[in-house]
Coordinates of C-alpha atoms in Angstrom, one line a residue:
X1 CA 0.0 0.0 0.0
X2 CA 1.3 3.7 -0.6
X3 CA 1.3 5.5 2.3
X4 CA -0.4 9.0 2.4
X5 CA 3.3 11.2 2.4
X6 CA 6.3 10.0 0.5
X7 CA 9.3 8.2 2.4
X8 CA 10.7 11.4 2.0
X9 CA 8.0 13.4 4.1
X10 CA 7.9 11.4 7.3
X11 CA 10.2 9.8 10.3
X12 CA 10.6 6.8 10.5
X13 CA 9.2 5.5 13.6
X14 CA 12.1 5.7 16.6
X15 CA 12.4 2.8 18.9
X16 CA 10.8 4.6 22.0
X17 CA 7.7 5.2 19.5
X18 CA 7.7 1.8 18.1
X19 CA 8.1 0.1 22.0
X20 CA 5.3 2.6 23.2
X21 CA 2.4 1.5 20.4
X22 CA 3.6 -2.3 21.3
X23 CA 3.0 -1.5 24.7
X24 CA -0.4 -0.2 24.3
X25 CA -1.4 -3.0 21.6
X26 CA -0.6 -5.3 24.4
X27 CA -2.6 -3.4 26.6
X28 CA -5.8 -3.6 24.4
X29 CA -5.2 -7.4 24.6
X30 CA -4.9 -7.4 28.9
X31 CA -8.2 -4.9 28.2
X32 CA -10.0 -7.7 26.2
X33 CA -8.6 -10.5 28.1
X34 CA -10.2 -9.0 31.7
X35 CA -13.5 -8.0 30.0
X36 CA -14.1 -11.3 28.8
X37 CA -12.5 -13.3 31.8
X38 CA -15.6 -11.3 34.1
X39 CA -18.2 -11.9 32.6
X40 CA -20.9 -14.6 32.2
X41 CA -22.3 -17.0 29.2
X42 CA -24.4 -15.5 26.5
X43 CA -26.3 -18.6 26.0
X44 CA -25.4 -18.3 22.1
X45 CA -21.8 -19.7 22.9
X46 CA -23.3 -23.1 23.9
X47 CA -23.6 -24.1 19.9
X48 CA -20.4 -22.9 19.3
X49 CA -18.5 -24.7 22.3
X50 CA -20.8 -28.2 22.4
X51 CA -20.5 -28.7 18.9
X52 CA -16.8 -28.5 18.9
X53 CA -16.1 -30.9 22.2
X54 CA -18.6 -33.0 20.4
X55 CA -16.1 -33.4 17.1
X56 CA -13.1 -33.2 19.3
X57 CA -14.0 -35.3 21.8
X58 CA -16.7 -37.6 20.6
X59 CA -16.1 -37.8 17.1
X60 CA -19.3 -36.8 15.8
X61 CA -19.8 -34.3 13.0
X62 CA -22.3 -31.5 12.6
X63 CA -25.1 -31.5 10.6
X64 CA -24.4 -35.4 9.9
X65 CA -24.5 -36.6 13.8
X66 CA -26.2 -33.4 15.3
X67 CA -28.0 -30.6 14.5
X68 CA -26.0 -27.5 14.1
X69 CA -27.0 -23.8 13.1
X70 CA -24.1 -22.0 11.4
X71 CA -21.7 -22.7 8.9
X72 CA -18.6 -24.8 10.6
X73 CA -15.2 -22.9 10.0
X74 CA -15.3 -22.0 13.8
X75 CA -16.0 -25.1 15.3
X76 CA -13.2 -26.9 13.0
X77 CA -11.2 -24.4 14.4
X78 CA -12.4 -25.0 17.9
X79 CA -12.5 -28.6 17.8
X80 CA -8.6 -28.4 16.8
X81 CA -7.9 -27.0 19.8
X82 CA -9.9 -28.8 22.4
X83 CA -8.1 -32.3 21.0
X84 CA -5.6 -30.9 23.0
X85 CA -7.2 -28.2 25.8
X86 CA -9.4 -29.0 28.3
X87 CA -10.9 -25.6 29.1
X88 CA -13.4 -25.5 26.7
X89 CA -14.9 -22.3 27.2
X90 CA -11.7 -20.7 28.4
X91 CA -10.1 -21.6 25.1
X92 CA -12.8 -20.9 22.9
X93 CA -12.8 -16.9 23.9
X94 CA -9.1 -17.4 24.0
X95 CA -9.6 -17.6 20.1
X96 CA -12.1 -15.0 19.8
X97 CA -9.9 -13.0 22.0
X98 CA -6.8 -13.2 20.3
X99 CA -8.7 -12.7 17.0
X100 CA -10.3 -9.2 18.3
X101 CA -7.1 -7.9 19.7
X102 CA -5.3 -9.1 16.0
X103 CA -8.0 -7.1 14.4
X104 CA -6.9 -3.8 16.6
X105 CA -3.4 -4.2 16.2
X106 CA -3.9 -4.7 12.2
X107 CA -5.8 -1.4 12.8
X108 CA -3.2 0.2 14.5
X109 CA -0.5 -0.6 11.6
X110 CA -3.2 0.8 8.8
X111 CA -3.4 4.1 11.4
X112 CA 0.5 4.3 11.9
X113 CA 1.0 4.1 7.8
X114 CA -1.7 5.9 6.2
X115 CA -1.1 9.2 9.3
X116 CA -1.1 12.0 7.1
X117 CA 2.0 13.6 10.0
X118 CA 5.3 14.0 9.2
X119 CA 6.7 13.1 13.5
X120 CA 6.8 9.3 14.2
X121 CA 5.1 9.8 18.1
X122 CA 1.7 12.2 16.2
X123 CA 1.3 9.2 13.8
X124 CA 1.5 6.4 16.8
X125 CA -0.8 8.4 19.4
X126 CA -3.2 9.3 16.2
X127 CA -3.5 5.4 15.2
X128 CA -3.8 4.3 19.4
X129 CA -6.6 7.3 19.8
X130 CA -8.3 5.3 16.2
X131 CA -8.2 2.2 17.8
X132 CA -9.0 3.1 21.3
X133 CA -12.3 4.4 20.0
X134 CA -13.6 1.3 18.4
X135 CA -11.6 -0.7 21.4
X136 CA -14.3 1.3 23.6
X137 CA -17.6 1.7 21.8
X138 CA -20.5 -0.5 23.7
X139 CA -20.8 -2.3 20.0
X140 CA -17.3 -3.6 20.3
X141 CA -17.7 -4.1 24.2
X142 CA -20.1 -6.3 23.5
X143 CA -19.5 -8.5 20.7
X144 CA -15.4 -9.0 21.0
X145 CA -14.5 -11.9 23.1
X146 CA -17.0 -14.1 23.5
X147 CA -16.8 -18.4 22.1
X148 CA -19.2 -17.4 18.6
X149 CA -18.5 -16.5 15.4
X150 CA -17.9 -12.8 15.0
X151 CA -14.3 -12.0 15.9
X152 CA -12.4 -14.2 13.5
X153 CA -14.3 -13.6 10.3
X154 CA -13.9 -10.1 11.0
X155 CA -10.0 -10.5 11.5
X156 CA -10.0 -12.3 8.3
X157 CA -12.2 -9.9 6.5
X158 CA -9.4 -6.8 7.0
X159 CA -6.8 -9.2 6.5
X160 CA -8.3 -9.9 3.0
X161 CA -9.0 -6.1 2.4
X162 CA -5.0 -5.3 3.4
X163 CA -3.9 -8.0 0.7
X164 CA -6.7 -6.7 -1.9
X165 CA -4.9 -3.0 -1.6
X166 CA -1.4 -4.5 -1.8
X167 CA -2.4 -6.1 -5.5
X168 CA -4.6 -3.2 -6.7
X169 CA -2.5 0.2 -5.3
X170 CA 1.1 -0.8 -5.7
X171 CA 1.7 2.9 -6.6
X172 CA 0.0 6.2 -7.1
X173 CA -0.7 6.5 -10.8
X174 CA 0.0 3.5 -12.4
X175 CA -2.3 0.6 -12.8
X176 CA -0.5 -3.0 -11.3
X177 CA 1.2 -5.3 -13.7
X178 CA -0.6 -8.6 -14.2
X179 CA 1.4 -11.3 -13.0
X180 CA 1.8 -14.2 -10.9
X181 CA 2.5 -12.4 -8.2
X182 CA -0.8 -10.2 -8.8
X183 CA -2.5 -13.4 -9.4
X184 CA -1.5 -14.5 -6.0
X185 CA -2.5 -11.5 -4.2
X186 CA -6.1 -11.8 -5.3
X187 CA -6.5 -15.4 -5.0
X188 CA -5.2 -15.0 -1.1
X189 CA -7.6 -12.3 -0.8
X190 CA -10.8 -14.3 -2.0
X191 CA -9.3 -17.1 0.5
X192 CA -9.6 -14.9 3.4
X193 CA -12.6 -14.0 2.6
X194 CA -13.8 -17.3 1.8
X195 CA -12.9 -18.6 5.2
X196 CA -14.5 -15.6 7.1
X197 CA -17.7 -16.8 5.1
X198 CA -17.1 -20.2 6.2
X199 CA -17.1 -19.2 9.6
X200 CA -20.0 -16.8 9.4
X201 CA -22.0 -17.0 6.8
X202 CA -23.1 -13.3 6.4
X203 CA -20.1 -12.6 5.3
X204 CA -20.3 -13.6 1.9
X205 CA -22.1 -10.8 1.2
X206 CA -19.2 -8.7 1.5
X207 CA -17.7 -10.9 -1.5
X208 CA -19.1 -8.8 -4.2
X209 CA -18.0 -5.3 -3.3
X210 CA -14.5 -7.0 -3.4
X211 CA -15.4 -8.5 -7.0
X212 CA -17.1 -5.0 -8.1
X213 CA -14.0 -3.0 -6.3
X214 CA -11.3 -4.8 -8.6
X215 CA -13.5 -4.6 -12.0
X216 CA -13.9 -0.8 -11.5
X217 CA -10.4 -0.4 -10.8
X218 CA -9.2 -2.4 -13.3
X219 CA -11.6 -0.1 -16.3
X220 CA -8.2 1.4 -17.8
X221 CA -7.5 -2.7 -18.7
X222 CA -9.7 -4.5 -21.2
X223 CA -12.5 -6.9 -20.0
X224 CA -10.7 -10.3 -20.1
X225 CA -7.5 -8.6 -17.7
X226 CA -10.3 -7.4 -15.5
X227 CA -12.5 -10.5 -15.8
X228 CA -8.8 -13.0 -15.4
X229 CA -8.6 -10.8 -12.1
X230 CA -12.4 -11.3 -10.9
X231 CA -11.5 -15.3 -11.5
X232 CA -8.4 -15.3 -9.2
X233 CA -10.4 -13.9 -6.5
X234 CA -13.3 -16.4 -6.9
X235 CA -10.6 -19.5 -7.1
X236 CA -9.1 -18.2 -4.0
X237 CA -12.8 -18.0 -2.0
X238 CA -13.9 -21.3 -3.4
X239 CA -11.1 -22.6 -2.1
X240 CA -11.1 -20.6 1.5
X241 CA -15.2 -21.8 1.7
X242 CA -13.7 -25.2 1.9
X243 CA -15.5 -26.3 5.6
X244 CA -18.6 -25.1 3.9
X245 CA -18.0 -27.8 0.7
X246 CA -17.0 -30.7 3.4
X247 CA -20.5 -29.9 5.0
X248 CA -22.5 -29.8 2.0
X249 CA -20.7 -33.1 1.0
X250 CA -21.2 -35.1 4.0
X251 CA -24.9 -34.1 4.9
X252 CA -26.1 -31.9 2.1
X253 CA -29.9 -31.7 3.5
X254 CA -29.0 -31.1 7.4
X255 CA -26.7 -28.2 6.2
X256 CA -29.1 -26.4 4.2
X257 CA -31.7 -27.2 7.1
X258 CA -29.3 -25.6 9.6
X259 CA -28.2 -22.5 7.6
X260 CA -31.5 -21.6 5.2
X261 CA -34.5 -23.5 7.2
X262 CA -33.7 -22.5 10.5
X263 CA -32.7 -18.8 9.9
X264 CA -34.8 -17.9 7.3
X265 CA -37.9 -19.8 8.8
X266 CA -37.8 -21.3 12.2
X267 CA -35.9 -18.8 14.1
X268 CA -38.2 -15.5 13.1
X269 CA -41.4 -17.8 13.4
X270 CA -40.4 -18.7 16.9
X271 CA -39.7 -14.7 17.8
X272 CA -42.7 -13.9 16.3
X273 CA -44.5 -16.6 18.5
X274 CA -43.3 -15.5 21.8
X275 CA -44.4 -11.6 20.9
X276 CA -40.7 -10.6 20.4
X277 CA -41.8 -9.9 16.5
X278 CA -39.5 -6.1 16.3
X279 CA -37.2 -6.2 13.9
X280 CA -37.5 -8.4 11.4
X281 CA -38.4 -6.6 8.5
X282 CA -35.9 -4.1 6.5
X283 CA -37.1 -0.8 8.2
X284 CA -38.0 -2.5 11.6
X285 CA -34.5 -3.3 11.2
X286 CA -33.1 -0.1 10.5
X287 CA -35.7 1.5 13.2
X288 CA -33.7 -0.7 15.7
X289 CA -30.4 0.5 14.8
X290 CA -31.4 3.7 15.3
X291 CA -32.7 2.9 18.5
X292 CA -29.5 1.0 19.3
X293 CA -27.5 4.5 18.6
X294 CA -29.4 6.5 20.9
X295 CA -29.9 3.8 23.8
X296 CA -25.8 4.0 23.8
X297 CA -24.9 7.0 22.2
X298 CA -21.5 6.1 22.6
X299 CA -21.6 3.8 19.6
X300 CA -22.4 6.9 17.5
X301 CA -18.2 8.1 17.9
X302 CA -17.3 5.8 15.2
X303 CA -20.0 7.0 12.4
X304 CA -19.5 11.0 13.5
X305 CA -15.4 9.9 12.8
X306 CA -16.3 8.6 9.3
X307 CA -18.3 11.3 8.6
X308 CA -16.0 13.7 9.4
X309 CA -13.2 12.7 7.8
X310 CA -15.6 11.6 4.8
X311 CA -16.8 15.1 3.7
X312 CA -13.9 16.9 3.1
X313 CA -12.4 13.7 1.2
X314 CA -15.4 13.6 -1.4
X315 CA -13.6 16.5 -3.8
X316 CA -10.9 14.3 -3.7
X317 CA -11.8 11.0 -4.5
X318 CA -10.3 10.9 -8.3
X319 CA -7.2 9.4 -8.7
X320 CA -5.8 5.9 -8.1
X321 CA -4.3 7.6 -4.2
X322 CA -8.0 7.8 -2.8
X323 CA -8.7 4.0 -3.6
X324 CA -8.6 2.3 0.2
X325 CA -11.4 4.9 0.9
X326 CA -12.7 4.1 -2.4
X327 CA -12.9 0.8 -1.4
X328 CA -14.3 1.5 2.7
X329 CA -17.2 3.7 0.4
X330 CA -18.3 0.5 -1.4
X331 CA -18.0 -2.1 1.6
X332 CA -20.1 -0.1 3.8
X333 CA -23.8 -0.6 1.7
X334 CA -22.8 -4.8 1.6
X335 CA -21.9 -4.8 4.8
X336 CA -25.3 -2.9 6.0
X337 CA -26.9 -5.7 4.6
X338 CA -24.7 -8.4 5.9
X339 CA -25.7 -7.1 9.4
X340 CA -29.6 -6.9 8.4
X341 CA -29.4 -10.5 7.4
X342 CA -30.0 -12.0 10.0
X343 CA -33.8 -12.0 11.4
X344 CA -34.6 -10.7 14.4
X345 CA -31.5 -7.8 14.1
X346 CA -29.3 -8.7 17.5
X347 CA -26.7 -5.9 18.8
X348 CA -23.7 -8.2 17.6
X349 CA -24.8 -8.4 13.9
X350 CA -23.9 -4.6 13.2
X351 CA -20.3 -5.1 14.8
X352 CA -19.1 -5.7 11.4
X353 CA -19.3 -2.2 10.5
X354 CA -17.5 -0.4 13.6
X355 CA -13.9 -1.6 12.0
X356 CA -14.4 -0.6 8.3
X357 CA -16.2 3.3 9.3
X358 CA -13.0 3.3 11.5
X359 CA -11.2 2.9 8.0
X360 CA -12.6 5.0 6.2
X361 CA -11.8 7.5 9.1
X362 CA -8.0 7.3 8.1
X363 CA -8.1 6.4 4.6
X364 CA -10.3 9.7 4.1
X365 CA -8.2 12.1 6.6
X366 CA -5.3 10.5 4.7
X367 CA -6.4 12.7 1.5
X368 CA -7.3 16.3 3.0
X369 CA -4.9 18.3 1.4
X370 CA -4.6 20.5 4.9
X371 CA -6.1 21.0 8.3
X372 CA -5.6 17.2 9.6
X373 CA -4.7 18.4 12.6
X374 CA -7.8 18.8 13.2
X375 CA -8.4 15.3 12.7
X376 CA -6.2 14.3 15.2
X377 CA -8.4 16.5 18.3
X378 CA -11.3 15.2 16.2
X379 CA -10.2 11.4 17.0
X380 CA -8.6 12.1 20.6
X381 CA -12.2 13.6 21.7
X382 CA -14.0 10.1 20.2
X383 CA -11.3 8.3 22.3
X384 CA -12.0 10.0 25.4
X385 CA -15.9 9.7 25.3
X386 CA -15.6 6.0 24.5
X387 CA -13.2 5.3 27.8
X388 CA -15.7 7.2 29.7
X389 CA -19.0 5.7 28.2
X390 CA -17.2 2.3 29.0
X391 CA -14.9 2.3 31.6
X392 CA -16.6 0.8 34.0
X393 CA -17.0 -2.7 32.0
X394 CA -13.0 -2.3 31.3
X395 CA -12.0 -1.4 34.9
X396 CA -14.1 -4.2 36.3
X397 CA -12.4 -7.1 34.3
X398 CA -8.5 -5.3 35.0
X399 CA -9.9 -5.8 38.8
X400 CA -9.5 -9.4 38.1
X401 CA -7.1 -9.9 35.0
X402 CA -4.2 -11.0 37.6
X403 CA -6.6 -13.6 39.5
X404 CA -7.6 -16.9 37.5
X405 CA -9.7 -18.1 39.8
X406 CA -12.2 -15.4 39.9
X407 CA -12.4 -15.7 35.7
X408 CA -15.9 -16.8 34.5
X409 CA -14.5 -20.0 32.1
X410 CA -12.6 -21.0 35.4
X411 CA -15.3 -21.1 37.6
X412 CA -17.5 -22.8 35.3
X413 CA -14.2 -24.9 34.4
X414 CA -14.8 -25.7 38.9
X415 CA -18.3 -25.9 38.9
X416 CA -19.0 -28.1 36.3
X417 CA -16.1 -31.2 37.5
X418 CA -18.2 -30.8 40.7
X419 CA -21.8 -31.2 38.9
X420 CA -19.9 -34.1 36.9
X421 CA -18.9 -35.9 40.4
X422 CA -22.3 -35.5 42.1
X423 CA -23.9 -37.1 38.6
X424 CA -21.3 -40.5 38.6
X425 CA -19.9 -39.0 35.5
X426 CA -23.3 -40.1 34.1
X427 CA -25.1 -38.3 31.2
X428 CA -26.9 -34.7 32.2
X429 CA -29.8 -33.1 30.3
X430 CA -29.7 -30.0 30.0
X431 CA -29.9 -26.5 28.0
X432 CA -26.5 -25.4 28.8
X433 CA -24.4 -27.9 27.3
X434 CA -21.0 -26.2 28.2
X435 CA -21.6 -26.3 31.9
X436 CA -22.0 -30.1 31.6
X437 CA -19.0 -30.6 29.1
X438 CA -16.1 -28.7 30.7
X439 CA -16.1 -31.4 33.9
X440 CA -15.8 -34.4 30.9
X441 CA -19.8 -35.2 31.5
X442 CA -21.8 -36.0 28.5
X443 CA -24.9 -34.8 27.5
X444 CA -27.5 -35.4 24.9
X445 CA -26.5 -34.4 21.1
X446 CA -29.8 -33.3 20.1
X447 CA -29.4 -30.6 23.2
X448 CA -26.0 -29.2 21.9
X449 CA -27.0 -26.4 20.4
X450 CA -28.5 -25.0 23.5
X451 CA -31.7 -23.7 23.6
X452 CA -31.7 -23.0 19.7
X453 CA -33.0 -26.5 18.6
X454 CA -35.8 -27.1 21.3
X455 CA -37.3 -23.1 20.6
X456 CA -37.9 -24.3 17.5
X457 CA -38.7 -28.0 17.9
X458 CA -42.5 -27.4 17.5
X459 CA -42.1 -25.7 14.2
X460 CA -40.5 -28.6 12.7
X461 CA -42.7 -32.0 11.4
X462 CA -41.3 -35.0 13.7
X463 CA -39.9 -36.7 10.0
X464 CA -37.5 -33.5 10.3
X465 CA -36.6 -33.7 13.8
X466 CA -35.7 -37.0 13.4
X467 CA -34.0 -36.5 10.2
X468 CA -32.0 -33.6 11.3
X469 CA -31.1 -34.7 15.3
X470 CA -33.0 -32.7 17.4
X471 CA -36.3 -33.3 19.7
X472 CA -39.5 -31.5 21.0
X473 CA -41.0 -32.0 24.4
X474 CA -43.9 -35.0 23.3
X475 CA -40.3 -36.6 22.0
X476 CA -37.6 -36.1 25.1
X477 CA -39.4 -39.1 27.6
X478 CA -39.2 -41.4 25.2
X479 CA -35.5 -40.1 24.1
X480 CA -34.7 -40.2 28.2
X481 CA -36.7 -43.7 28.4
X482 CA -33.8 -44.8 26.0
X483 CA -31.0 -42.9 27.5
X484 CA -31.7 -42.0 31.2
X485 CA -30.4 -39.1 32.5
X486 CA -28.3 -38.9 35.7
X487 CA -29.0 -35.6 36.1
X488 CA -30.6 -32.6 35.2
X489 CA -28.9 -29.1 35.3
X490 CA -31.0 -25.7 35.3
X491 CA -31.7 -22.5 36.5
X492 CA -28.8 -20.4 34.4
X493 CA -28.9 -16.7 34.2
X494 CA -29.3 -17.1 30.4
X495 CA -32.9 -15.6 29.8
X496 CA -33.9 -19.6 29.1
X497 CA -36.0 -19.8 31.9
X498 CA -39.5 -20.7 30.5
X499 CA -37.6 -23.3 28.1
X500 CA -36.4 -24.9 31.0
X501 CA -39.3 -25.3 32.1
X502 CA -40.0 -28.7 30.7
X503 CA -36.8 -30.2 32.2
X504 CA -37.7 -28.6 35.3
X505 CA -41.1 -30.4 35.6
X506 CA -39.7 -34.0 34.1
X507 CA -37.4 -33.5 36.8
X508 CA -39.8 -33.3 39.8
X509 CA -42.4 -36.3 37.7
X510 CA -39.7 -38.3 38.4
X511 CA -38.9 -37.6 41.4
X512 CA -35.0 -35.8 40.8
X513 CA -33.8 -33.7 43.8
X514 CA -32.5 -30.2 43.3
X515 CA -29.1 -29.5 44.6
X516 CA -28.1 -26.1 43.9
X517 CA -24.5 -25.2 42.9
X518 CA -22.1 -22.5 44.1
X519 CA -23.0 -18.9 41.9
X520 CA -25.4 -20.6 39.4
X521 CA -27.4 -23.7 38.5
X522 CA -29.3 -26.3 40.2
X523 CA -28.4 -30.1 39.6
X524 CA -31.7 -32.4 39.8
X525 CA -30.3 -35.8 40.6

């Protein structure tokens, strides 16, 4: 990529400026590590963590052997790891973790290098105050760092979006040479963005402003050079969307069940059903990020950045110089509607946009011809009301960061080897899977997933249940007939209450005695 100034017009970075943005990159990753060390299960990481100690530890596969509602790249992923760690959940937010704080420090680089500011130390504390405003928004608070599937596709998605610039903007006026080495540049781009896809299937739709990107900026070639380029980067995400392809192959119909039935279908007809029916149309969906801004107001820094840097930039934007914000411009719209996808809208779908506005903050203050110092108070003031709107959430996990045995995935690490003694080791039913796996108990496949398969149960013809691996409550006592459970765990602070209640009242039928644990749950046995 070309940096804003010429070689000739900045300082290189000195060592105390280099060692201080190191320092604070690796304090965003003790930030993230607290944060996510405090706090409890969202009960969304159940299908992400069961499916994978299922694969890892069982040997099953999902869609074939139990249901399984997303597309798999993050439970291969997850499943490599637990065939060696036992921590389950600990691990799993390790990964999403890691992959956040990857994404910041990517972030900080693209700051440091596109800074339109001649001194070394202006272009370091500019790129720190960039990231420390998305590091801070409640959007990113609440996504980053939890065991599901939005970190790493994110992580992958700028990854591929760094490569694409490399291959299209090798220099400031003239277009790049078609070689092999251009070949390869788009081919690993389309596999980075094939595996984010592969890990969450929204997004794909970000695919074709990549595709549309390269044959706009390509227009000074003829239509077969742009076209040969368009084909590179569609080799490279067929071959990144490889977990998808194994899925399809080895249980075609479960996977299209999991991925088009269930999210297309079942989930919004099972919202609708229990009155929660908001959002789930286009402008519902809009009318609810709205209401999201103003509920946290905090999450509106990011947008004001891009706007601000935006509007200046638009007399600009001609010239081969202007084409990462270019590209930011046409990601935006397909990423809009990669986070209205989904149905009912959920606060972590829109995360996908807080990194790339945060882009086209510096790649557009990156071509004002003057007055970026105003820029720089402009991002130091979004900094500063981000800490403040979420310091509390921060401060409250660095209260613990240096005492493992206070983290959440520890104590449910405790908690569940103790539910696995008092059950004999025997199999648990339950709707929160992970709290029976981490202690080495088993549970029931068709529960992995959490509450997501049972909500929906009743929507689904009993040929389809059965076909697919999951039950509804007429089903479970014959299920539990077959396979009787040593215990039954409840009573989790993951708004599943009323679904519980089924397990709750099989539990007393038969006469189970409820034993409640230390901080959560209650063990029938």
């Amino acid at each position: 990529m070309s940096a804003p100034l010429k070689r000739s017009q900045t300082r290189p970075l000195s060592w105390s400026a280099w060692f201080a943005a190191l320092l604070a990159v690796g304090l965003f990753f003790v930030l993230l590590l607290g944060l996510n060390m405090r706090r409890g299960l969202n009960h969304d990481e159940h299908q992400f963590v069961g499916s994978a100690v299922l694969m890892a530890r069982e040997g099953l596969r999902p869609y074939a052997d139990f249901a399984y509602f997303h597309v798999p790249g993050q439970t291969l992923l997850t499943a490599a790891f637990f065939a060696v760690f036992d921590r389950f959940l600990l691990t799993a937010r390790l990964i999403s973790i890691v992959s956040g704080w990857l994404s910041l420090a990517l972030l900080v680089w693209i700051g440091v290098r596109y800074a339109p500011f001649v001194r070394g130390w202006a272009r370091v504390g500019y790129a720190l105050a960039g990231a420390l405003t998305l590091l801070a928004s409640p959007m990113f608070v609440h996504t980053s760092g939890r065991a599901w599937n939005h970190d790493l596709p994110m992580l992958l998605t700028l990854a591929g979006l760094v490569v694409f610039l490399l291959a299209v903007q090798p220099a400031a006026s003239n277009p790049p040479p078609l070689t092999r080495r251009t070949a390869g540049w788009f081919v690993l781009t389309g596999a980075l963005l094939g595996l984010a896809a592969a890990t969450r299937l929204s997004y794909a739709f970000l695919a074709p402003a990549f595709a549309l990107g390269l044959w706009l900026w390509g227009s000074d070639r003829g239509w077969r050079d742009r076209a040969r380029c368009v084909l590179w980067l569609f080799v490279g995400g067929v071959v990144g969307m490889a977990p998808v392809w194994w899925a399809l192959l080895t249980a075609p119909d479960a996977f299209l069940f999991g991925n088009v039935i269930y999210n297309l279908r079942l989930n919004p007809l099972y919202y609708e059903t229990v009155g929660s029916a908001s959002s789930m149309t286009m402008p519902t969906k809009l009318v609810y990020l709205a209401e999201l801004l103003i509920a946290r107001p905090a999450n509106l820094t990011l947008p004001l950045l891009f706007v601000v840097a935006l509007v200046p930039a638009l007399p600009y934007l001609r010239g081969r110089t202007t084409i990462p914000l270019k590209m930011v411009l046409l990601l935006l719209p397909f990423a809009l509607f990669s986070a209205m996808s989904p149905t009912p809208s959920q606060i972590q779908y829109y995360f996908v946009l807080y990194p790339l506005l945060l882009l086209g903050f510096f790649f557009g203050v990156a071509v004002w011809p003057r007055r970026q110092h105003l820029a720089a108070a402009a991002v130091g003031v979004a900094a500063a009301v981000s800490i403040v709107a979420t310091a509390v959430s921060y401060g409250e996990g660095l209260a613990i960061v240096l005492q493992p045995n206070e983290w959440y995935p520890i104590k449910t690490h405790q908690r569940s080897q103790t539910t696995a003694r008092l059950a004999d080791h025997g199999r648990i039913l339950t709707l929160a899977p992970i709290h029976v796996m981490e202690g080495g108990a088993k549970t029931y496949p068709e529960f992995v997933t959490g509450p997501m398969a049972w909500r929906v149960a009743p929507f689904v013809s009993a040929e389809d249940r059965a076909r697919f691996g999951f039950v509804d409550a007429t089903e479970m006592p014959k299920l539990l007939a077959q396979k009787p459970p040593r215990g039954i765990l409840t009573d989790f602070k993951e708004d599943d209450a009323e679904l519980e209640q089924v397990l709750i009242d099989y539990a007393r039928q038969h006469d189970f005695v409820p034993t409640p644990l230390v901080g959560e749950g209650v063990l029938w046995l």
